[in-house]
PDB file of C-alpha atoms in Angstrom:
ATOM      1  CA  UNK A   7      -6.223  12.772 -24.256  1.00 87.00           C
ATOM      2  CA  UNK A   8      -9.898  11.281 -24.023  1.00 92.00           C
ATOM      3  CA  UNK A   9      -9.714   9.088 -20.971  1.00 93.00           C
ATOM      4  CA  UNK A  10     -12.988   6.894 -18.716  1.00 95.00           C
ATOM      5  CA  UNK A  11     -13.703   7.823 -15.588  1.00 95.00           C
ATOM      6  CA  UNK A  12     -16.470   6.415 -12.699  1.00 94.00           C
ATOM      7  CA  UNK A  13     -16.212  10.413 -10.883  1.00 93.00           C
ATOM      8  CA  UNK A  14     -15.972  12.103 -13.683  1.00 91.00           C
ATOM      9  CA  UNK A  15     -17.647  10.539 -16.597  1.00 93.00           C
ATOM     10  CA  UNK A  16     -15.799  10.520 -19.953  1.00 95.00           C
ATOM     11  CA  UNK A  17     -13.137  13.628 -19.880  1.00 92.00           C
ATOM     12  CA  UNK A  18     -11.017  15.183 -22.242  1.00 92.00           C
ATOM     13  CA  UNK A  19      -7.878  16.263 -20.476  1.00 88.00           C
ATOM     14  CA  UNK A  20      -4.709  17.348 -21.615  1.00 88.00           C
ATOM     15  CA  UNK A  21      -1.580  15.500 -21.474  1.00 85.00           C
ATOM     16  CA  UNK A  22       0.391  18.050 -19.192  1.00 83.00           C
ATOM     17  CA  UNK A  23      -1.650  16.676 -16.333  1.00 85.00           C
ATOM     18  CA  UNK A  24      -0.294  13.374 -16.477  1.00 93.00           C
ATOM     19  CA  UNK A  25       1.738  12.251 -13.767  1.00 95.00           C
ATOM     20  CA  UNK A  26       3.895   8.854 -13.920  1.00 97.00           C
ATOM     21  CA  UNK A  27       4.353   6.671 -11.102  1.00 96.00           C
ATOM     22  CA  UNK A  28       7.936   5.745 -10.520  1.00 93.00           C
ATOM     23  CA  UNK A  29       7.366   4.685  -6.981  1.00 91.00           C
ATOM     24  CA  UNK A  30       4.048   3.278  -6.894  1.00 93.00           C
ATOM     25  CA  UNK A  31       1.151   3.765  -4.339  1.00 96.00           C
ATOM     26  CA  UNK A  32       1.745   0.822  -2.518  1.00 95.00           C
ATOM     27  CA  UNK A  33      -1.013  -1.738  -3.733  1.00 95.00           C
ATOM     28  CA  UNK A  34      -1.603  -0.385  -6.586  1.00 96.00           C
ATOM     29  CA  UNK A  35       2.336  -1.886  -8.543  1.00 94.00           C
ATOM     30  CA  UNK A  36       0.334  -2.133 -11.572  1.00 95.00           C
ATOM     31  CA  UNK A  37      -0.596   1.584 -11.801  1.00 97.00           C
ATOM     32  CA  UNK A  38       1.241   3.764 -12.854  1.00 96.00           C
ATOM     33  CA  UNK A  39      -0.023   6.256 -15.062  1.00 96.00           C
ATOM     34  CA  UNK A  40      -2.665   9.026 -13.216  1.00 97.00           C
ATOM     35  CA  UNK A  41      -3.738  12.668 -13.926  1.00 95.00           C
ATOM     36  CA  UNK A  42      -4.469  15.115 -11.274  1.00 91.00           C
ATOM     37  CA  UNK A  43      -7.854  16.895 -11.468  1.00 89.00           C
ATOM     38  CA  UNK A  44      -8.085  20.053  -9.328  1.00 85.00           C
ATOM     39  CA  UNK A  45     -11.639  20.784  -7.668  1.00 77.00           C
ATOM     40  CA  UNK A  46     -13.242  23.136  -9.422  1.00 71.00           C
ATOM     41  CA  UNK A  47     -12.912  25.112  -6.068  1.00 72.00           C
ATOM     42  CA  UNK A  48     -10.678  26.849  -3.738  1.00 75.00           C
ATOM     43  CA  UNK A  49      -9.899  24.490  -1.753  1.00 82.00           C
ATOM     44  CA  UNK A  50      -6.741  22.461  -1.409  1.00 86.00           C
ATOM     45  CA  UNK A  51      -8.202  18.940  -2.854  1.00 91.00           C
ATOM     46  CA  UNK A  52      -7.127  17.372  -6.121  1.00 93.00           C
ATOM     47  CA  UNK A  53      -8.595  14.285  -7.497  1.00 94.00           C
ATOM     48  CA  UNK A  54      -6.205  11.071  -8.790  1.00 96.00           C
ATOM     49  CA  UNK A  55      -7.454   9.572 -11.350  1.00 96.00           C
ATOM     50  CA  UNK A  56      -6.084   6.349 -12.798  1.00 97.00           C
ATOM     51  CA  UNK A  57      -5.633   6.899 -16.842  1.00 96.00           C
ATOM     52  CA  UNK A  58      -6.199   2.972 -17.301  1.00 94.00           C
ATOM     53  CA  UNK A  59      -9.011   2.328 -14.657  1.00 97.00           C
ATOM     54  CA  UNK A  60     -11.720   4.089 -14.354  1.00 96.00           C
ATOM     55  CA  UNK A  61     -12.811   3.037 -10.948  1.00 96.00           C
ATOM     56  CA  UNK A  62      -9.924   3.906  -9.739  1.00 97.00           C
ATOM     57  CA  UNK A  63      -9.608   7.370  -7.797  1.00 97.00           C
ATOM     58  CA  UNK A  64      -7.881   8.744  -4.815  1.00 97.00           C
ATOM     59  CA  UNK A  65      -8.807  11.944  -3.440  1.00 96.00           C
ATOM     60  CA  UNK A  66      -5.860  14.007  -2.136  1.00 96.00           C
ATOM     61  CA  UNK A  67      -4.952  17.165  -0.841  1.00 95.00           C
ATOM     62  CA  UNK A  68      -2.464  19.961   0.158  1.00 94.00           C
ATOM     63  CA  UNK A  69      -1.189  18.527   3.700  1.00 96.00           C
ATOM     64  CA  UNK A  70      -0.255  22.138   4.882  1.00 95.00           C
ATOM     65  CA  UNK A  71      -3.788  24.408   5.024  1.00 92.00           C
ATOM     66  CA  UNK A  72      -4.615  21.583   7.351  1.00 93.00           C
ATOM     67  CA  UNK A  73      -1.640  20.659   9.478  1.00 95.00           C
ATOM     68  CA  UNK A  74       0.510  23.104   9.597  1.00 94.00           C
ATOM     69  CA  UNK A  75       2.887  21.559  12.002  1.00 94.00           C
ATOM     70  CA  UNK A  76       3.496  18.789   8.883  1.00 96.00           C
ATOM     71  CA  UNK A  77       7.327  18.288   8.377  1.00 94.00           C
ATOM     72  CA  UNK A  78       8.113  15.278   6.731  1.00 92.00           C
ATOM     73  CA  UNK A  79      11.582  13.936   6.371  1.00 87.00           C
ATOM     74  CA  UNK A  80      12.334  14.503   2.362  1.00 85.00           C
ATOM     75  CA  UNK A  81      16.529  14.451   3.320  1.00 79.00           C
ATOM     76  CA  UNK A  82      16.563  11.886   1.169  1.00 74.00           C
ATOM     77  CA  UNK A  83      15.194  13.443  -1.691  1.00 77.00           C
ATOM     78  CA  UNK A  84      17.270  16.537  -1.669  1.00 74.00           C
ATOM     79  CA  UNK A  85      18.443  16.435  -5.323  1.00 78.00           C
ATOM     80  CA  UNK A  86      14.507  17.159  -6.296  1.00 81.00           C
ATOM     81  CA  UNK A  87      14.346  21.080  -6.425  1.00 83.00           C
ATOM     82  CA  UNK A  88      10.629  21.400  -7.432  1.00 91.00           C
ATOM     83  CA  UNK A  89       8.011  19.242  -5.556  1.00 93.00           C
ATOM     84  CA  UNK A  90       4.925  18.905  -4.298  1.00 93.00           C
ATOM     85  CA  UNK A  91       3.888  17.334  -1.271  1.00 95.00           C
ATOM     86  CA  UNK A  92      -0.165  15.471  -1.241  1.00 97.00           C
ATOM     87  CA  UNK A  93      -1.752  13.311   0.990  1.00 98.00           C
ATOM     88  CA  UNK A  94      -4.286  10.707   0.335  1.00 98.00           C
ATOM     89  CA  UNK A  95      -7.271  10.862   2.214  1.00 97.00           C
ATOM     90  CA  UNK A  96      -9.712   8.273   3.505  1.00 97.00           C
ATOM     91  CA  UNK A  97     -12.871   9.970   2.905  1.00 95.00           C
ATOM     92  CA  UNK A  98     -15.483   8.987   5.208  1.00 94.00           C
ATOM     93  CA  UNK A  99     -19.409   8.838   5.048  1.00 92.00           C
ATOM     94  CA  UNK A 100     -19.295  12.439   7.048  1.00 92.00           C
ATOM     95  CA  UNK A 101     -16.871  13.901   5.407  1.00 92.00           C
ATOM     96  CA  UNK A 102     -15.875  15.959   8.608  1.00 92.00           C
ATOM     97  CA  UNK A 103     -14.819  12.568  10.137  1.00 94.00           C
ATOM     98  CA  UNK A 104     -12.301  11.880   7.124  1.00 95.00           C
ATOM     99  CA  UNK A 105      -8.747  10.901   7.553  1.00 96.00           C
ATOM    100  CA  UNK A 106      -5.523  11.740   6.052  1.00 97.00           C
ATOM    101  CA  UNK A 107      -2.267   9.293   5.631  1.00 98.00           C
ATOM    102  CA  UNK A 108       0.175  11.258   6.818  1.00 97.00           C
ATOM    103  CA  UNK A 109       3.030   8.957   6.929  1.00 96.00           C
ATOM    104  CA  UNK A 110       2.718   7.771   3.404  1.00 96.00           C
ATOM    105  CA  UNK A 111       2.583  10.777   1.386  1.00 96.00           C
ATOM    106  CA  UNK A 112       2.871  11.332  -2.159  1.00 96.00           C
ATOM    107  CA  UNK A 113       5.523  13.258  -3.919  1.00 95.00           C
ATOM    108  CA  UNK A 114       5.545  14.874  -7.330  1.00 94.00           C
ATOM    109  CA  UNK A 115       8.486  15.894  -9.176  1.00 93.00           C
ATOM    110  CA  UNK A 116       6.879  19.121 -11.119  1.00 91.00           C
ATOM    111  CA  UNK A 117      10.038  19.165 -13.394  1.00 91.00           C
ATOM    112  CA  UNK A 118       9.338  15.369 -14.830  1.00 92.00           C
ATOM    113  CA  UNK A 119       5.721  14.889 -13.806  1.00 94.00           C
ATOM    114  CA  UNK A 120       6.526  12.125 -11.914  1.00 94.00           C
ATOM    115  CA  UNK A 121       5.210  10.727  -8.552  1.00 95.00           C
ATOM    116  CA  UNK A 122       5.787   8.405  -6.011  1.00 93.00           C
ATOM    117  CA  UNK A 123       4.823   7.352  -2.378  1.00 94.00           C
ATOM    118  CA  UNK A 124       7.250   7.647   0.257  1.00 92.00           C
ATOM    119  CA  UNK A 125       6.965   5.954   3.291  1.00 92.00           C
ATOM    120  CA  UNK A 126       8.563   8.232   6.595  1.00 92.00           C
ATOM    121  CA  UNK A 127       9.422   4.886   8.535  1.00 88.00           C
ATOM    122  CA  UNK A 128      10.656   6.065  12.302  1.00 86.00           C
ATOM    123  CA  UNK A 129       8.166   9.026  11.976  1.00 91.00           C
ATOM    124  CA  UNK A 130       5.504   9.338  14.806  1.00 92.00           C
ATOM    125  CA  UNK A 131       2.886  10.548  11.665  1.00 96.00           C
ATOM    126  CA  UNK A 132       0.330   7.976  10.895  1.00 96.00           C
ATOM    127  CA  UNK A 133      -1.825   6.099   8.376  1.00 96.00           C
ATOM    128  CA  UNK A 134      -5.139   8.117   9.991  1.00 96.00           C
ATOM    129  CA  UNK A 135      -5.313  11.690  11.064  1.00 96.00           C
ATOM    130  CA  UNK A 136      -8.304  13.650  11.222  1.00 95.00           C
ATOM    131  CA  UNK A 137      -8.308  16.294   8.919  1.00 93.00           C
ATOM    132  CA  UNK A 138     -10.994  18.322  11.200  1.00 90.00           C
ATOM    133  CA  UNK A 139     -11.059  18.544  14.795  1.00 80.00           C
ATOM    134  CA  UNK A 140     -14.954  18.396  15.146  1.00 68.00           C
ATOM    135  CA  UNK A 141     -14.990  20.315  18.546  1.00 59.00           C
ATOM    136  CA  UNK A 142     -12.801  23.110  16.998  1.00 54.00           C
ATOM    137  CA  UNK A 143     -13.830  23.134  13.487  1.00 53.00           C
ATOM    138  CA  UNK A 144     -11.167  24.603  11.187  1.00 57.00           C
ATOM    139  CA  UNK A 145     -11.597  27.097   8.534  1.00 60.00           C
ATOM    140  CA  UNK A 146     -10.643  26.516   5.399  1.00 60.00           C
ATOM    141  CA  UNK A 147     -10.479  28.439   1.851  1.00 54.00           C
TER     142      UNK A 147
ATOM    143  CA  UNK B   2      15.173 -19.027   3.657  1.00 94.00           C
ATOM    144  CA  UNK B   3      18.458 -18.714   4.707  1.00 94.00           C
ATOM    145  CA  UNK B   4      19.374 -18.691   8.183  1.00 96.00           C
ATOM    146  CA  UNK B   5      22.189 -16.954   9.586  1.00 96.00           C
ATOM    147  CA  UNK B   6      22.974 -16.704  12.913  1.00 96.00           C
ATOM    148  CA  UNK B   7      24.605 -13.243  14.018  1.00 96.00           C
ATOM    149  CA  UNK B   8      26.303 -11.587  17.486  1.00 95.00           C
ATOM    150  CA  UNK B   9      26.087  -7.397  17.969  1.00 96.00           C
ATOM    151  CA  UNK B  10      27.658  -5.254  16.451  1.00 97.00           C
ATOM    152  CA  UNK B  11      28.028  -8.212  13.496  1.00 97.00           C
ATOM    153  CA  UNK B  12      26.138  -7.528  10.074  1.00 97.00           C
ATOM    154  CA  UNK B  13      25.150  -8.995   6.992  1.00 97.00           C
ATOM    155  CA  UNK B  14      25.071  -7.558   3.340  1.00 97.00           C
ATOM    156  CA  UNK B  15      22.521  -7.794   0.743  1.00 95.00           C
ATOM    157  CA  UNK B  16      23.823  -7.252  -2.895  1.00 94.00           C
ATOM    158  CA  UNK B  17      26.268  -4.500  -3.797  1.00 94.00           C
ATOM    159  CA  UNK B  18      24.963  -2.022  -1.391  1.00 94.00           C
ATOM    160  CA  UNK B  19      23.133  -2.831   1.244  1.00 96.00           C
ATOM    161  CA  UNK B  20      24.262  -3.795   4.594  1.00 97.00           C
ATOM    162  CA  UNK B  21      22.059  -4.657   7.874  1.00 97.00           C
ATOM    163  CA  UNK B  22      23.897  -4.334  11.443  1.00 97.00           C
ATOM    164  CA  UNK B  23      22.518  -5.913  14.698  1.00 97.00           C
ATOM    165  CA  UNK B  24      23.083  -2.941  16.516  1.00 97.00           C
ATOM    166  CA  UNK B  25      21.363  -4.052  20.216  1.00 97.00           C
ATOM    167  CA  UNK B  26      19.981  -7.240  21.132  1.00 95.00           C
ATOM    168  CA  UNK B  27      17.286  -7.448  24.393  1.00 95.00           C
ATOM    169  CA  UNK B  28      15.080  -9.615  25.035  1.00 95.00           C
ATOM    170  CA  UNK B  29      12.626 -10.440  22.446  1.00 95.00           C
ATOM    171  CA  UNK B  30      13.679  -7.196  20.917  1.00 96.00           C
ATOM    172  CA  UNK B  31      16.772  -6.651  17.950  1.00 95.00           C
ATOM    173  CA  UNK B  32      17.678  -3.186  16.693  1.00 96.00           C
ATOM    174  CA  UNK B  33      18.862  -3.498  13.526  1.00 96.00           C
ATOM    175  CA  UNK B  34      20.936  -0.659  11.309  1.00 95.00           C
ATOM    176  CA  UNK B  35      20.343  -0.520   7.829  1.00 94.00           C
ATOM    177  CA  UNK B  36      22.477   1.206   5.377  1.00 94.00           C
ATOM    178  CA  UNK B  37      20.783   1.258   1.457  1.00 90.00           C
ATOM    179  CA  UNK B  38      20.751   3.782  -1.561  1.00 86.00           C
ATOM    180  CA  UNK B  39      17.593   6.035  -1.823  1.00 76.00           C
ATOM    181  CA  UNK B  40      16.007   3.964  -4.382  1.00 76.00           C
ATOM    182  CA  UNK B  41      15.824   0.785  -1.750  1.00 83.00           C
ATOM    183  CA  UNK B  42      12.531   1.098   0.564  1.00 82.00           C
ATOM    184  CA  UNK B  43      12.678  -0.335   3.854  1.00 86.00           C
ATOM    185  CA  UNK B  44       9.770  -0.382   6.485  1.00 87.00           C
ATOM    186  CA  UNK B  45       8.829  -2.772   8.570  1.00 92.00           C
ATOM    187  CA  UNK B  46       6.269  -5.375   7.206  1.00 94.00           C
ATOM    188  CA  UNK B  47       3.246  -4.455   9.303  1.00 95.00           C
ATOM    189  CA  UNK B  48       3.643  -0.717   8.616  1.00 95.00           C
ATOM    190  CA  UNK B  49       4.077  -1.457   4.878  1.00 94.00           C
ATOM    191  CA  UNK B  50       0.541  -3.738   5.217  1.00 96.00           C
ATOM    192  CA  UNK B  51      -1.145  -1.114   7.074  1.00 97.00           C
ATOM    193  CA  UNK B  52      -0.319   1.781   4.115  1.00 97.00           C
ATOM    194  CA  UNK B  53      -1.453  -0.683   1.436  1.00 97.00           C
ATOM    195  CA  UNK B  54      -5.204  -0.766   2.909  1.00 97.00           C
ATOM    196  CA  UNK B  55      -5.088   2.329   3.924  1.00 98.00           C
ATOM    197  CA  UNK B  56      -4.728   2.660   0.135  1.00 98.00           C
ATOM    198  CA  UNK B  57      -6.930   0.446  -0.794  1.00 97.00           C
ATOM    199  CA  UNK B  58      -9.638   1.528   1.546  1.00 97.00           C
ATOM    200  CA  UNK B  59      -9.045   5.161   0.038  1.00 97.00           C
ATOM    201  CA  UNK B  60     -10.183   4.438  -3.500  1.00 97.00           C
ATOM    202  CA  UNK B  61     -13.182   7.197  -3.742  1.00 96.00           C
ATOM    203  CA  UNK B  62     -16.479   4.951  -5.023  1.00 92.00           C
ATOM    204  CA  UNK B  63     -18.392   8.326  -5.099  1.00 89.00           C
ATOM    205  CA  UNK B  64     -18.076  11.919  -4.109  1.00 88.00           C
ATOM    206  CA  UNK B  65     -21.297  12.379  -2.436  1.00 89.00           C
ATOM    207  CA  UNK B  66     -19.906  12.579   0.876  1.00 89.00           C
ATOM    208  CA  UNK B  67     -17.820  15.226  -0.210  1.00 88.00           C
ATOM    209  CA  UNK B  68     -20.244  17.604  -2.306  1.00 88.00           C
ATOM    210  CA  UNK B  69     -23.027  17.480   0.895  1.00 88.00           C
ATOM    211  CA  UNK B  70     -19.507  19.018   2.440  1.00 88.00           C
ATOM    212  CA  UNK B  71     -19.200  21.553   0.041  1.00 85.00           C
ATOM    213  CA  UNK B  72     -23.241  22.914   0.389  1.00 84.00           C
ATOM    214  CA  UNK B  73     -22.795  23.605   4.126  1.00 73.00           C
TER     215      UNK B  73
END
């Protein structure tokens, strides 16, 4: 599947990376249809790239490596046996002072490839924590 | 909009399956109880505003800021 991006230029990607939104990232009702781009890294970050708009990327990563203490409320979501938990970030012009949404995070379902953005209302998580604390800078990889 | 006026411990339903309860009322404050399926989101309105330009804010426009990250 040949699709445009702004990041990424013009890729070729196959279709097994598609994920379907059936709870959309709120904002965005329209789109629904992304595909998740690993970094070409070690590191926990993924890119989410919209299949219709090419302007349209999140960048997202594995909550855990970076807050370990991370236990969101997924009760509700029980019947889903294989998931996977992301976070959207707000990247910032120093990337060290960038911010992840903790209270909004985004689930997949591996089994159906589909995704959606769950809000933890009545959690104390919020829409902005750092993802480094700059006096204790973490290690990652 | 329709108005209804409501004591504790009184609640209202919405549809087949979803019920709201005025649990506590004090003050200018009103806890409500909410029972809905899974598939029926409820947050409060300014929490659901403040995610949506969170999101919006988080749409990457370029991914200089993180490559100079990855060369340190």
């Amino acid at each position: 599947m040949k699709i445009k991006t702004s990041l990424f230029g013009d890729i070729d990607i196959d279709d097994s990376y598609r994920i379907t939104f059936t709870s959309p990232i709120l904002g965005f009702e329209e789109e629904k249809e992304f595909i998740l781009i690993k970094n070409s890294n070690d590191l926990p970050f993924y890119w989410l790239q919209s299949i219709i708009t090419p302007e349209l990327a999140f960048f997202i990563l594995d909550p855990f490596p970076f807050f370990p203490e991370y236990n969101p409320n997924l009760t509700n979501l029980n019947e889903l046996k294989n998931i996977a938990i992301y976070v959207i970030v707000t990247i910032a012009e120093d990337f060290k002072l960038s911010t992840a949404n903790l209270i909004a995070p985004i689930i997949i379902d591996l089994d159906k490839r589909s995704a959606m953005q769950i809000v933890l209302e009545g959690s104390y998580y919020t829409t902005r924590h750092k993802l480094f604390d700059i006096c204790d800078p973490v290690a990652v990889g | 909009m329709l108005v209804l006026t409501r004591k504790r411990g009184q609640s209202i339903v919405l549809g087949d399956d979803v019920e709201v309860t005025i649990l506590e009322v004090n003050g200018e404050s009103v806890k409500v109880g909410i029972t809905a399926p899974i598939h029926v989101k409820v947050y409060r309105r300014e929490l659901y505003e403040e995610i949506k330009s969170t999101n919006i804010n988080s749409i990457v426009k370029d991914k200089k800021s993180f490559e100079k990250f990855l060369k340190k």
